PDB file of C-alpha atoms in Angstrom:
ATOM      1  CA  MET A 260      -1.826 -27.852   7.588  1.00 48.00           C
ATOM      2  CA  THR A 261      -4.987 -29.967   7.539  1.00 52.00           C
ATOM      3  CA  ASN A 262      -5.058 -33.530   6.230  1.00 51.00           C
ATOM      4  CA  ILE A 263      -6.829 -32.395   3.056  1.00 49.00           C
ATOM      5  CA  ALA A 264      -4.157 -29.750   2.482  1.00 47.00           C
ATOM      6  CA  LYS A 265      -1.402 -32.363   2.954  1.00 48.00           C
ATOM      7  CA  ASP A 266      -3.101 -34.622   0.439  1.00 50.00           C
ATOM      8  CA  ALA A 267      -3.305 -31.712  -2.011  1.00 46.00           C
ATOM      9  CA  VAL A 268       0.477 -31.495  -2.093  1.00 46.00           C
ATOM     10  CA  LEU A 269       0.576 -35.011  -3.506  1.00 43.00           C
ATOM     11  CA  ARG A 270      -1.875 -34.142  -6.317  1.00 53.00           C
ATOM     12  CA  GLU A 271      -0.940 -32.526  -9.580  1.00 70.00           C
ATOM     13  CA  THR A 272      -1.001 -28.754  -9.679  1.00 83.00           C
ATOM     14  CA  PRO A 273      -4.456 -27.635 -10.887  1.00 89.00           C
ATOM     15  CA  SER A 274      -4.740 -25.881 -14.221  1.00 92.00           C
ATOM     16  CA  ALA A 275      -5.788 -22.245 -14.416  1.00 91.00           C
ATOM     17  CA  GLN A 276      -9.254 -23.379 -15.510  1.00 93.00           C
ATOM     18  CA  GLU A 277      -9.568 -25.720 -12.526  1.00 94.00           C
ATOM     19  CA  ALA A 278      -8.425 -22.945 -10.196  1.00 94.00           C
ATOM     20  CA  ALA A 279     -10.999 -20.558 -11.673  1.00 94.00           C
ATOM     21  CA  ALA A 280     -13.726 -23.167 -11.219  1.00 94.00           C
ATOM     22  CA  ALA A 281     -12.705 -23.755  -7.587  1.00 95.00           C
ATOM     23  CA  LEU A 282     -12.813 -20.030  -6.820  1.00 95.00           C
ATOM     24  CA  ALA A 283     -16.210 -19.728  -8.481  1.00 94.00           C
ATOM     25  CA  ALA A 284     -17.402 -22.608  -6.292  1.00 94.00           C
ATOM     26  CA  LEU A 285     -15.917 -20.792  -3.285  1.00 95.00           C
ATOM     27  CA  ARG A 286     -18.062 -17.727  -3.942  1.00 92.00           C
ATOM     28  CA  THR A 287     -21.147 -19.924  -4.332  1.00 92.00           C
ATOM     29  CA  GLU A 288     -20.357 -21.819  -1.125  1.00 94.00           C
ATOM     30  CA  ILE A 289     -20.072 -18.612   0.914  1.00 93.00           C
ATOM     31  CA  GLY A 290     -23.486 -17.616  -0.440  1.00 89.00           C
ATOM     32  CA  LYS A 291     -25.012 -20.547   1.464  1.00 90.00           C
ATOM     33  CA  ALA A 292     -24.406 -18.614   4.676  1.00 91.00           C
ATOM     34  CA  VAL A 293     -24.206 -14.960   3.655  1.00 91.00           C
ATOM     35  CA  VAL A 294     -26.946 -13.086   1.802  1.00 90.00           C
ATOM     36  CA  GLY A 295     -26.484  -9.883  -0.158  1.00 86.00           C
ATOM     37  CA  ASN A 296     -22.735  -9.329   0.251  1.00 87.00           C
ATOM     38  CA  ASP A 297     -21.572 -10.481  -3.175  1.00 89.00           C
ATOM     39  CA  GLN A 298     -19.246  -7.509  -3.592  1.00 91.00           C
ATOM     40  CA  ALA A 299     -17.502  -8.194  -0.284  1.00 92.00           C
ATOM     41  CA  VAL A 300     -17.083 -11.857  -1.254  1.00 93.00           C
ATOM     42  CA  LEU A 301     -15.515 -10.758  -4.553  1.00 95.00           C
ATOM     43  CA  TYR A 302     -12.964  -8.589  -2.768  1.00 96.00           C
ATOM     44  CA  LEU A 303     -12.064 -11.386  -0.357  1.00 95.00           C
ATOM     45  CA  VAL A 304     -11.326 -13.678  -3.327  1.00 95.00           C
ATOM     46  CA  LEU A 305      -9.307 -10.931  -5.034  1.00 97.00           C
ATOM     47  CA  ALA A 306      -7.279 -10.475  -1.846  1.00 96.00           C
ATOM     48  CA  LEU A 307      -6.399 -14.186  -1.859  1.00 95.00           C
ATOM     49  CA  LEU A 308      -5.126 -13.813  -5.431  1.00 96.00           C
ATOM     50  CA  CYS A 309      -3.113 -10.653  -4.665  1.00 96.00           C
ATOM     51  CA  ARG A 310      -1.602 -11.733  -1.321  1.00 94.00           C
ATOM     52  CA  GLY A 311      -3.515  -8.810   0.134  1.00 95.00           C
ATOM     53  CA  HIS A 312      -5.510  -8.051   3.253  1.00 96.00           C
ATOM     54  CA  VAL A 313      -9.069  -6.774   3.662  1.00 96.00           C
ATOM     55  CA  LEU A 314     -10.652  -4.320   6.095  1.00 95.00           C
ATOM     56  CA  LEU A 315     -14.412  -4.734   6.520  1.00 94.00           C
ATOM     57  CA  GLU A 316     -16.246  -1.798   8.092  1.00 91.00           C
ATOM     58  CA  GLY A 317     -19.842  -1.715   9.244  1.00 87.00           C
ATOM     59  CA  VAL A 318     -22.099  -1.333  12.249  1.00 86.00           C
ATOM     60  CA  PRO A 319     -22.518  -4.382  14.506  1.00 85.00           C
ATOM     61  CA  GLY A 320     -24.924  -7.013  13.251  1.00 87.00           C
ATOM     62  CA  VAL A 321     -24.344  -6.871   9.472  1.00 88.00           C
ATOM     63  CA  ALA A 322     -22.604 -10.289   9.229  1.00 88.00           C
ATOM     64  CA  LYS A 323     -18.997  -9.115   8.970  1.00 89.00           C
ATOM     65  CA  THR A 324     -17.726 -11.922  11.178  1.00 88.00           C
ATOM     66  CA  LEU A 325     -20.077 -14.463   9.601  1.00 91.00           C
ATOM     67  CA  LEU A 326     -18.706 -13.538   6.181  1.00 91.00           C
ATOM     68  CA  VAL A 327     -15.135 -14.308   7.229  1.00 89.00           C
ATOM     69  CA  ARG A 328     -16.130 -17.490   9.038  1.00 90.00           C
ATOM     70  CA  ALA A 329     -17.949 -18.661   5.905  1.00 92.00           C
ATOM     71  CA  LEU A 330     -14.821 -17.939   3.854  1.00 93.00           C
ATOM     72  CA  ALA A 331     -12.679 -19.920   6.296  1.00 90.00           C
ATOM     73  CA  THR A 332     -15.125 -22.849   6.295  1.00 91.00           C
ATOM     74  CA  SER A 333     -15.210 -22.925   2.482  1.00 94.00           C
ATOM     75  CA  LEU A 334     -11.401 -22.942   2.196  1.00 92.00           C
ATOM     76  CA  ASP A 335      -9.130 -25.833   3.055  1.00 87.00           C
ATOM     77  CA  LEU A 336      -6.836 -23.541   5.051  1.00 87.00           C
ATOM     78  CA  GLU A 337      -5.959 -23.086   8.696  1.00 89.00           C
ATOM     79  CA  HIS A 338      -7.695 -20.119  10.260  1.00 89.00           C
ATOM     80  CA  ALA A 339      -7.807 -18.320  13.581  1.00 91.00           C
ATOM     81  CA  ARG A 340      -9.797 -15.532  15.172  1.00 91.00           C
ATOM     82  CA  VAL A 341      -8.633 -12.818  17.550  1.00 92.00           C
ATOM     83  CA  GLN A 342     -11.205 -10.650  19.320  1.00 92.00           C
ATOM     84  CA  PHE A 343      -9.515  -7.259  19.687  1.00 92.00           C
ATOM     85  CA  THR A 344     -10.308  -5.657  23.039  1.00 90.00           C
ATOM     86  CA  PRO A 345      -8.880  -2.647  24.938  1.00 90.00           C
ATOM     87  CA  ASP A 346      -6.723  -4.910  27.144  1.00 91.00           C
ATOM     88  CA  LEU A 347      -5.289  -7.063  24.335  1.00 91.00           C
ATOM     89  CA  MET A 348      -1.479  -7.021  24.230  1.00 91.00           C
ATOM     90  CA  PRO A 349       0.789  -7.363  21.149  1.00 89.00           C
ATOM     91  CA  GLY A 350       2.118 -10.710  22.404  1.00 89.00           C
ATOM     92  CA  ASP A 351      -1.446 -12.046  22.480  1.00 91.00           C
ATOM     93  CA  VAL A 352      -1.438 -11.706  18.695  1.00 92.00           C
ATOM     94  CA  THR A 353       2.114 -12.485  17.604  1.00 91.00           C
ATOM     95  CA  GLY A 354       3.214 -14.820  20.388  1.00 90.00           C
ATOM     96  CA  SER A 355       5.828 -14.387  23.082  1.00 85.00           C
ATOM     97  CA  GLN A 356       8.779 -15.930  24.860  1.00 84.00           C
ATOM     98  CA  ILE A 357       7.739 -18.218  27.725  1.00 86.00           C
ATOM     99  CA  TYR A 358      10.133 -19.157  30.522  1.00 81.00           C
ATOM    100  CA  ASP A 359      10.363 -22.866  31.229  1.00 79.00           C
ATOM    101  CA  PRO A 360      11.496 -23.344  34.849  1.00 83.00           C
ATOM    102  CA  HIS A 361      12.430 -26.997  34.182  1.00 81.00           C
ATOM    103  CA  SER A 362      14.917 -26.233  31.417  1.00 79.00           C
ATOM    104  CA  ALA A 363      15.697 -22.704  32.652  1.00 76.00           C
ATOM    105  CA  GLU A 364      15.258 -21.495  29.068  1.00 81.00           C
ATOM    106  CA  PHE A 365      12.867 -19.309  27.146  1.00 83.00           C
ATOM    107  CA  THR A 366      10.825 -20.888  24.378  1.00 84.00           C
ATOM    108  CA  PHE A 367       8.693 -19.106  21.800  1.00 86.00           C
ATOM    109  CA  ARG A 368       4.992 -19.813  21.917  1.00 88.00           C
ATOM    110  CA  LYS A 369       3.331 -18.946  18.609  1.00 91.00           C
ATOM    111  CA  GLY A 370       0.385 -16.574  18.626  1.00 92.00           C
ATOM    112  CA  PRO A 371      -2.778 -16.873  16.522  1.00 94.00           C
ATOM    113  CA  VAL A 372      -1.118 -14.881  13.711  1.00 94.00           C
ATOM    114  CA  PHE A 373       0.648 -18.095  12.660  1.00 95.00           C
ATOM    115  CA  THR A 374      -2.180 -19.251  10.418  1.00 93.00           C
ATOM    116  CA  ASN A 375      -3.379 -18.919   6.826  1.00 93.00           C
ATOM    117  CA  LEU A 376      -6.482 -16.821   7.395  1.00 93.00           C
ATOM    118  CA  LEU A 377      -6.572 -14.519  10.419  1.00 94.00           C
ATOM    119  CA  LEU A 378      -9.814 -12.848  11.451  1.00 92.00           C
ATOM    120  CA  ALA A 379      -8.945  -9.691  13.401  1.00 93.00           C
ATOM    121  CA  ASP A 380     -12.381  -8.996  14.825  1.00 91.00           C
ATOM    122  CA  GLU A 381     -13.190  -5.380  15.783  1.00 90.00           C
ATOM    123  CA  ILE A 382      -9.581  -4.350  15.264  1.00 91.00           C
ATOM    124  CA  ASN A 383     -10.297  -0.722  16.168  1.00 88.00           C
ATOM    125  CA  ARG A 384     -11.498  -1.674  19.663  1.00 88.00           C
ATOM    126  CA  THR A 385      -7.873  -2.076  20.778  1.00 88.00           C
ATOM    127  CA  PRO A 386      -5.270   0.709  21.221  1.00 86.00           C
ATOM    128  CA  PRO A 387      -2.805   1.533  18.404  1.00 84.00           C
ATOM    129  CA  LYS A 388       0.061  -0.273  20.190  1.00 84.00           C
ATOM    130  CA  THR A 389      -1.685  -3.605  19.741  1.00 87.00           C
ATOM    131  CA  GLN A 390      -3.051  -2.717  16.303  1.00 85.00           C
ATOM    132  CA  SER A 391       0.494  -2.126  15.105  1.00 83.00           C
ATOM    133  CA  SER A 392       1.530  -5.630  16.183  1.00 84.00           C
ATOM    134  CA  LEU A 393       0.185  -6.790  12.818  1.00 89.00           C
ATOM    135  CA  LEU A 394       2.254  -4.364  10.718  1.00 89.00           C
ATOM    136  CA  GLU A 395       5.259  -6.621  10.186  1.00 89.00           C
ATOM    137  CA  SER A 396       3.067  -9.677   9.697  1.00 91.00           C
ATOM    138  CA  MET A 397       0.966  -8.007   7.013  1.00 92.00           C
ATOM    139  CA  GLU A 398       3.886  -6.511   5.090  1.00 91.00           C
ATOM    140  CA  GLU A 399       6.763  -8.973   5.549  1.00 91.00           C
ATOM    141  CA  ARG A 400       4.814 -12.186   6.266  1.00 93.00           C
ATOM    142  CA  GLN A 401       6.951 -12.733   9.340  1.00 92.00           C
ATOM    143  CA  VAL A 402       7.112 -12.033  13.079  1.00 91.00           C
ATOM    144  CA  SER A 403      10.340 -10.858  14.718  1.00 87.00           C
ATOM    145  CA  VAL A 404      10.894 -11.782  18.352  1.00 80.00           C
ATOM    146  CA  ASP A 405      14.171 -10.854  20.057  1.00 77.00           C
ATOM    147  CA  GLY A 406      15.591 -10.006  16.661  1.00 78.00           C
ATOM    148  CA  GLN A 407      14.823 -13.421  15.179  1.00 84.00           C
ATOM    149  CA  PRO A 408      12.386 -13.466  12.231  1.00 89.00           C
ATOM    150  CA  ARG A 409       9.846 -16.279  12.134  1.00 91.00           C
ATOM    151  CA  MET A 410       8.117 -16.826   8.799  1.00 93.00           C
ATOM    152  CA  LEU A 411       4.342 -17.092   8.554  1.00 94.00           C
ATOM    153  CA  PRO A 412       2.647 -19.767   6.446  1.00 92.00           C
ATOM    154  CA  ASP A 413       1.649 -19.144   2.845  1.00 90.00           C
ATOM    155  CA  PRO A 414      -0.981 -18.102   1.997  1.00 91.00           C
ATOM    156  CA  PHE A 415      -1.414 -15.572   4.789  1.00 94.00           C
ATOM    157  CA  VAL A 416      -4.350 -13.164   4.708  1.00 95.00           C
ATOM    158  CA  VAL A 417      -5.631 -10.835   7.421  1.00 95.00           C
ATOM    159  CA  VAL A 418      -9.327  -9.994   7.272  1.00 94.00           C
ATOM    160  CA  ALA A 419     -10.067  -7.329   9.856  1.00 93.00           C
ATOM    161  CA  THR A 420     -13.455  -6.006  10.858  1.00 91.00           C
ATOM    162  CA  GLN A 421     -13.997  -2.616  12.398  1.00 89.00           C
ATOM    163  CA  ASN A 422     -16.900  -0.563  13.644  1.00 81.00           C
ATOM    164  CA  PRO A 423     -17.410   2.963  12.287  1.00 79.00           C
ATOM    165  CA  ILE A 424     -14.922   5.259  14.022  1.00 65.00           C
ATOM    166  CA  GLU A 425     -17.723   7.540  15.182  1.00 61.00           C
ATOM    167  CA  GLN A 426     -18.816   4.889  17.672  1.00 64.00           C
ATOM    168  CA  GLU A 427     -17.697   5.043  21.294  1.00 68.00           C
ATOM    169  CA  GLY A 428     -14.725   2.943  22.351  1.00 71.00           C
ATOM    170  CA  THR A 429     -12.978   2.899  18.982  1.00 78.00           C
ATOM    171  CA  TYR A 430      -9.409   3.879  18.077  1.00 82.00           C
ATOM    172  CA  PRO A 431      -8.703   5.048  14.512  1.00 82.00           C
ATOM    173  CA  LEU A 432      -6.222   2.784  12.751  1.00 86.00           C
ATOM    174  CA  PRO A 433      -2.826   4.449  12.089  1.00 84.00           C
ATOM    175  CA  GLU A 434      -2.323   5.523   8.470  1.00 86.00           C
ATOM    176  CA  ALA A 435       0.630   3.145   8.100  1.00 85.00           C
ATOM    177  CA  GLN A 436      -1.618   0.244   9.046  1.00 87.00           C
ATOM    178  CA  LEU A 437      -4.482   1.322   6.815  1.00 90.00           C
ATOM    179  CA  ASP A 438      -2.053   1.423   3.897  1.00 91.00           C
ATOM    180  CA  ARG A 439      -1.266  -2.280   4.441  1.00 92.00           C
ATOM    181  CA  PHE A 440      -4.833  -3.270   3.608  1.00 96.00           C
ATOM    182  CA  LEU A 441      -5.396  -3.957  -0.074  1.00 97.00           C
ATOM    183  CA  PHE A 442      -9.138  -3.246   0.173  1.00 97.00           C
ATOM    184  CA  LYS A 443     -11.500  -1.457   2.492  1.00 96.00           C
ATOM    185  CA  VAL A 444     -15.048  -2.699   2.030  1.00 95.00           C
ATOM    186  CA  ASP A 445     -18.117  -1.083   3.553  1.00 92.00           C
ATOM    187  CA  ILE A 446     -20.677  -3.626   4.762  1.00 90.00           C
ATOM    188  CA  ARG A 447     -24.044  -1.931   4.763  1.00 88.00           C
ATOM    189  CA  LEU A 448     -27.436  -2.959   6.100  1.00 90.00           C
ATOM    190  CA  PRO A 449     -29.220  -5.264   3.633  1.00 91.00           C
ATOM    191  CA  ASP A 450     -32.087  -4.048   1.494  1.00 92.00           C
ATOM    192  CA  ARG A 451     -35.624  -5.258   2.206  1.00 94.00           C
ATOM    193  CA  ASP A 452     -35.514  -8.316  -0.083  1.00 94.00           C
ATOM    194  CA  ASP A 453     -32.165  -9.531   1.265  1.00 93.00           C
ATOM    195  CA  GLU A 454     -33.273  -9.000   4.855  1.00 94.00           C
ATOM    196  CA  PHE A 455     -36.420 -11.001   4.130  1.00 95.00           C
ATOM    197  CA  ARG A 456     -34.289 -13.858   2.713  1.00 93.00           C
ATOM    198  CA  ILE A 457     -32.080 -13.751   5.829  1.00 93.00           C
ATOM    199  CA  LEU A 458     -35.097 -14.092   8.113  1.00 94.00           C
ATOM    200  CA  GLN A 459     -36.467 -16.903   5.942  1.00 93.00           C
ATOM    201  CA  ARG A 460     -33.232 -18.843   6.457  1.00 91.00           C
ATOM    202  CA  HIS A 461     -33.321 -18.330  10.213  1.00 92.00           C
ATOM    203  CA  ALA A 462     -36.993 -19.346  10.325  1.00 94.00           C
ATOM    204  CA  SER A 463     -35.990 -22.546   8.501  1.00 90.00           C
ATOM    205  CA  GLY A 464     -33.426 -23.415  11.166  1.00 90.00           C
ATOM    206  CA  PHE A 465     -30.223 -21.776   9.913  1.00 90.00           C
ATOM    207  CA  ASP A 466     -27.690 -21.461  12.749  1.00 90.00           C
ATOM    208  CA  PRO A 467     -24.828 -19.035  12.000  1.00 89.00           C
ATOM    209  CA  ARG A 468     -22.762 -20.749  14.706  1.00 87.00           C
ATOM    210  CA  ASP A 469     -22.921 -24.107  12.896  1.00 89.00           C
ATOM    211  CA  LEU A 470     -21.942 -23.533   9.277  1.00 89.00           C
ATOM    212  CA  GLY A 471     -21.330 -27.233   8.732  1.00 87.00           C
ATOM    213  CA  ALA A 472     -25.011 -27.904   9.349  1.00 85.00           C
ATOM    214  CA  ALA A 473     -25.808 -25.277   6.731  1.00 85.00           C
ATOM    215  CA  GLY A 474     -23.948 -27.373   4.171  1.00 88.00           C
ATOM    216  CA  LEU A 475     -20.719 -25.394   3.883  1.00 92.00           C
ATOM    217  CA  ARG A 476     -17.650 -27.467   3.048  1.00 93.00           C
ATOM    218  CA  PRO A 477     -14.129 -26.805   1.740  1.00 94.00           C
ATOM    219  CA  VAL A 478     -14.251 -26.359  -2.047  1.00 95.00           C
ATOM    220  CA  ALA A 479     -10.837 -24.759  -2.671  1.00 94.00           C
ATOM    221  CA  GLY A 480      -7.405 -25.173  -1.161  1.00 92.00           C
ATOM    222  CA  PRO A 481      -3.883 -23.768  -1.261  1.00 92.00           C
ATOM    223  CA  GLU A 482      -3.114 -25.534  -4.543  1.00 93.00           C
ATOM    224  CA  HIS A 483      -5.978 -23.685  -6.262  1.00 94.00           C
ATOM    225  CA  ILE A 484      -4.845 -20.359  -4.849  1.00 95.00           C
ATOM    226  CA  ALA A 485      -1.263 -20.981  -5.997  1.00 94.00           C
ATOM    227  CA  ALA A 486      -2.404 -21.915  -9.515  1.00 95.00           C
ATOM    228  CA  ALA A 487      -4.652 -18.873  -9.692  1.00 96.00           C
ATOM    229  CA  ARG A 488      -1.864 -16.557  -8.550  1.00 96.00           C
ATOM    230  CA  ALA A 489       0.417 -17.941 -11.237  1.00 96.00           C
ATOM    231  CA  ALA A 490      -2.265 -17.316 -13.853  1.00 96.00           C
ATOM    232  CA  VAL A 491      -2.856 -13.761 -12.613  1.00 97.00           C
ATOM    233  CA  GLY A 492       0.879 -13.153 -12.998  1.00 95.00           C
ATOM    234  CA  GLN A 493       0.482 -13.805 -16.738  1.00 96.00           C
ATOM    235  CA  VAL A 494      -2.189 -11.113 -17.200  1.00 97.00           C
ATOM    236  CA  THR A 495      -0.756  -8.330 -19.377  1.00 97.00           C
ATOM    237  CA  VAL A 496      -1.138  -4.599 -18.815  1.00 97.00           C
ATOM    238  CA  SER A 497      -0.611  -2.156 -21.661  1.00 97.00           C
ATOM    239  CA  PRO A 498       1.487   0.997 -21.160  1.00 97.00           C
ATOM    240  CA  GLU A 499      -1.689   3.059 -21.652  1.00 97.00           C
ATOM    241  CA  VAL A 500      -3.468   1.318 -18.763  1.00 97.00           C
ATOM    242  CA  LEU A 501      -0.373   1.643 -16.571  1.00 97.00           C
ATOM    243  CA  ALA A 502      -0.324   5.352 -17.324  1.00 97.00           C
ATOM    244  CA  TYR A 503      -4.027   5.559 -16.429  1.00 98.00           C
ATOM    245  CA  ILE A 504      -3.337   3.989 -13.015  1.00 98.00           C
ATOM    246  CA  VAL A 505      -0.491   6.460 -12.438  1.00 97.00           C
ATOM    247  CA  ASP A 506      -2.630   9.440 -13.472  1.00 97.00           C
ATOM    248  CA  LEU A 507      -5.517   8.340 -11.264  1.00 97.00           C
ATOM    249  CA  CYS A 508      -3.311   7.959  -8.177  1.00 97.00           C
ATOM    250  CA  ARG A 509      -1.506  11.219  -8.856  1.00 97.00           C
ATOM    251  CA  ALA A 510      -4.838  12.987  -9.183  1.00 97.00           C
ATOM    252  CA  THR A 511      -5.702  12.009  -5.602  1.00 97.00           C
ATOM    253  CA  ARG A 512      -2.606  13.906  -4.425  1.00 95.00           C
ATOM    254  CA  PHE A 513      -3.644  17.137  -6.116  1.00 95.00           C
ATOM    255  CA  SER A 514      -7.320  17.123  -5.196  1.00 95.00           C
ATOM    256  CA  PRO A 515      -8.123  20.290  -3.173  1.00 94.00           C
ATOM    257  CA  ALA A 516     -10.136  18.179  -0.689  1.00 95.00           C
ATOM    258  CA  VAL A 517      -7.269  15.771   0.032  1.00 95.00           C
ATOM    259  CA  ALA A 518      -4.396  16.424   2.440  1.00 94.00           C
ATOM    260  CA  HIS A 519      -2.568  13.182   1.580  1.00 93.00           C
ATOM    261  CA  GLY A 520      -3.354  11.118  -1.500  1.00 94.00           C
ATOM    262  CA  ALA A 521      -2.588   7.583  -2.540  1.00 94.00           C
ATOM    263  CA  SER A 522       1.043   6.498  -2.207  1.00 93.00           C
ATOM    264  CA  THR A 523       3.020   4.462  -4.708  1.00 94.00           C
ATOM    265  CA  ARG A 524       1.997   1.389  -2.682  1.00 94.00           C
ATOM    266  CA  GLY A 525      -1.573   2.369  -3.485  1.00 95.00           C
ATOM    267  CA  ALA A 526      -0.747   2.452  -7.193  1.00 97.00           C
ATOM    268  CA  THR A 527       0.853  -0.999  -7.110  1.00 97.00           C
ATOM    269  CA  ALA A 528      -2.127  -2.301  -5.124  1.00 97.00           C
ATOM    270  CA  LEU A 529      -4.505  -0.924  -7.763  1.00 98.00           C
ATOM    271  CA  LEU A 530      -2.495  -2.635 -10.486  1.00 98.00           C
ATOM    272  CA  ALA A 531      -2.529  -5.982  -8.665  1.00 97.00           C
ATOM    273  CA  ALA A 532      -6.259  -5.817  -7.963  1.00 98.00           C
ATOM    274  CA  ALA A 533      -7.085  -4.886 -11.564  1.00 98.00           C
ATOM    275  CA  ARG A 534      -5.053  -7.830 -12.904  1.00 98.00           C
ATOM    276  CA  ALA A 535      -6.754 -10.262 -10.536  1.00 97.00           C
ATOM    277  CA  PHE A 536     -10.188  -8.874 -11.434  1.00 98.00           C
ATOM    278  CA  ALA A 537      -9.436  -9.205 -15.144  1.00 97.00           C
ATOM    279  CA  TRP A 538      -8.387 -12.838 -14.700  1.00 97.00           C
ATOM    280  CA  LEU A 539     -11.508 -13.682 -12.688  1.00 95.00           C
ATOM    281  CA  ASN A 540     -13.527 -12.320 -15.597  1.00 95.00           C
ATOM    282  CA  GLY A 541     -11.762 -14.570 -18.070  1.00 94.00           C
ATOM    283  CA  ARG A 542      -9.398 -12.061 -19.672  1.00 95.00           C
ATOM    284  CA  ALA A 543      -5.621 -12.168 -20.043  1.00 96.00           C
ATOM    285  CA  TYR A 544      -5.323  -8.379 -20.210  1.00 97.00           C
ATOM    286  CA  VAL A 545      -6.438  -5.416 -18.079  1.00 98.00           C
ATOM    287  CA  THR A 546      -8.913  -2.818 -19.317  1.00 97.00           C
ATOM    288  CA  PRO A 547      -9.556   0.666 -17.878  1.00 97.00           C
ATOM    289  CA  ASP A 548     -12.933  -0.619 -16.679  1.00 97.00           C
ATOM    290  CA  ASP A 549     -11.141  -3.207 -14.531  1.00 97.00           C
ATOM    291  CA  VAL A 550      -9.207  -0.380 -12.901  1.00 98.00           C
ATOM    292  CA  LYS A 551     -12.367   1.643 -12.355  1.00 97.00           C
ATOM    293  CA  THR A 552     -14.206  -1.285 -10.798  1.00 97.00           C
ATOM    294  CA  VAL A 553     -11.661  -1.885  -8.027  1.00 97.00           C
ATOM    295  CA  ALA A 554     -10.355   1.695  -7.606  1.00 97.00           C
ATOM    296  CA  THR A 555     -12.677   2.810  -4.817  1.00 97.00           C
ATOM    297  CA  ALA A 556     -12.094  -0.260  -2.620  1.00 97.00           C
ATOM    298  CA  VAL A 557      -8.318   0.016  -3.144  1.00 97.00           C
ATOM    299  CA  LEU A 558      -7.936   3.763  -2.612  1.00 97.00           C
ATOM    300  CA  ARG A 559     -10.705   4.983  -0.275  1.00 96.00           C
ATOM    301  CA  HIS A 560      -8.781   4.240   2.931  1.00 95.00           C
ATOM    302  CA  ARG A 561      -5.539   5.693   1.567  1.00 95.00           C
ATOM    303  CA  LEU A 562      -6.908   9.236   1.241  1.00 95.00           C
ATOM    304  CA  ARG A 563      -6.685  11.645   4.140  1.00 94.00           C
ATOM    305  CA  LEU A 564      -9.147  14.482   3.695  1.00 94.00           C
ATOM    306  CA  ARG A 565      -8.557  18.065   4.758  1.00 95.00           C
ATOM    307  CA  PRO A 566     -10.499  18.990   7.925  1.00 94.00           C
ATOM    308  CA  GLU A 567     -12.435  21.727   6.130  1.00 95.00           C
ATOM    309  CA  ALA A 568     -13.488  19.253   3.444  1.00 94.00           C
ATOM    310  CA  GLU A 569     -14.761  16.816   6.060  1.00 91.00           C
ATOM    311  CA  LEU A 570     -16.750  19.623   7.674  1.00 92.00           C
ATOM    312  CA  ASP A 571     -18.337  20.288   4.293  1.00 93.00           C
ATOM    313  CA  GLY A 572     -19.434  16.654   4.088  1.00 91.00           C
ATOM    314  CA  VAL A 573     -16.877  15.554   1.503  1.00 94.00           C
ATOM    315  CA  SER A 574     -16.037  11.832   1.570  1.00 94.00           C
ATOM    316  CA  ALA A 575     -13.181   9.814   0.105  1.00 95.00           C
ATOM    317  CA  GLU A 576     -15.709   7.951  -2.017  1.00 95.00           C
ATOM    318  CA  GLY A 577     -17.024  11.236  -3.382  1.00 96.00           C
ATOM    319  CA  VAL A 578     -13.513  12.412  -4.262  1.00 96.00           C
ATOM    320  CA  LEU A 579     -12.758   9.154  -6.059  1.00 97.00           C
ATOM    321  CA  SER A 580     -16.052   9.198  -7.947  1.00 97.00           C
ATOM    322  CA  ALA A 581     -15.239  12.661  -9.280  1.00 96.00           C
ATOM    323  CA  LEU A 582     -11.695  11.654 -10.249  1.00 97.00           C
ATOM    324  CA  LEU A 583     -12.903   8.536 -12.046  1.00 97.00           C
ATOM    325  CA  VAL A 584     -15.006  10.858 -14.207  1.00 96.00           C
ATOM    326  CA  SER A 585     -12.421  13.587 -14.722  1.00 96.00           C
ATOM    327  CA  VAL A 586      -9.171  11.614 -15.303  1.00 96.00           C
ATOM    328  CA  PRO A 587      -8.871  10.842 -19.038  1.00 95.00           C
ATOM    329  CA  VAL A 588      -9.405   7.172 -19.899  1.00 95.00           C
ATOM    330  CA  PRO A 589      -7.175   5.601 -22.542  1.00 91.00           C
ATOM    331  CA  VAL A 590      -8.924   4.438 -25.695  1.00 80.00           C
TER     332      VAL A 590
END
């Protein structure tokens, strides 16, 4: 815990309004370094509120890593980065037992996963054995070594980046691991105006390796996240909206293009994301439009398409777009 975070413990718990203001400032602060990725920033904030994890996918050079570094710089939280490579071992992520010849005993040396915000950079560049080392951490918020569980700090969020799986040297993430991510966000190349603004910043001396010089500073801390989570927990969901979430997830399982649809974990993730989105927009209740807004990011990576559908050019996004039109919306 940083000194600022320790001091925050001594302060009064922020109100829901103060937490909302801090998170709004967080999104603005990230914008000092990142241009044109407002949607990705939104999903990162939602993940903090939902205790969820985010998978960012895009070709190299579209600021995926910069986005996460800007988030870490703007938050008063501990953070760490792991560059996933083909020779990375599970113990390099979680930690391992180290033999001390002086005491003739083994001691546990913590890995980089023992942090608040973990950047798993290019996670699909490492084999599935190492990818799966994060499974327990992401689901249980703990690491088990020699049968002894070791709790991770709270909050704990994994933000992983991956290159498109069509590229050489990539390993598709196992379905069980994909299902642990609350959101999958596609980071695309910027449009002409955004790319022009990016070049303007660089021409003016912006250095992506020195975010402090760009003016980024911590504007939110663990106390704001805790207060926001408590407020999100008070957001109400009507039985009609709950039924809409159930019907939408069930529809993915019966789509002719889908071999495996969204699981019940996917439905609960959609509910959590919709509540957090509603709260960020100043409402104490969830609307069907809230569900629609976050549905694609929550569900796209949980659908496994049939091979013949993929050959016909069908995508998970296309399936979800059709279902969002066809599934009846409560009035």
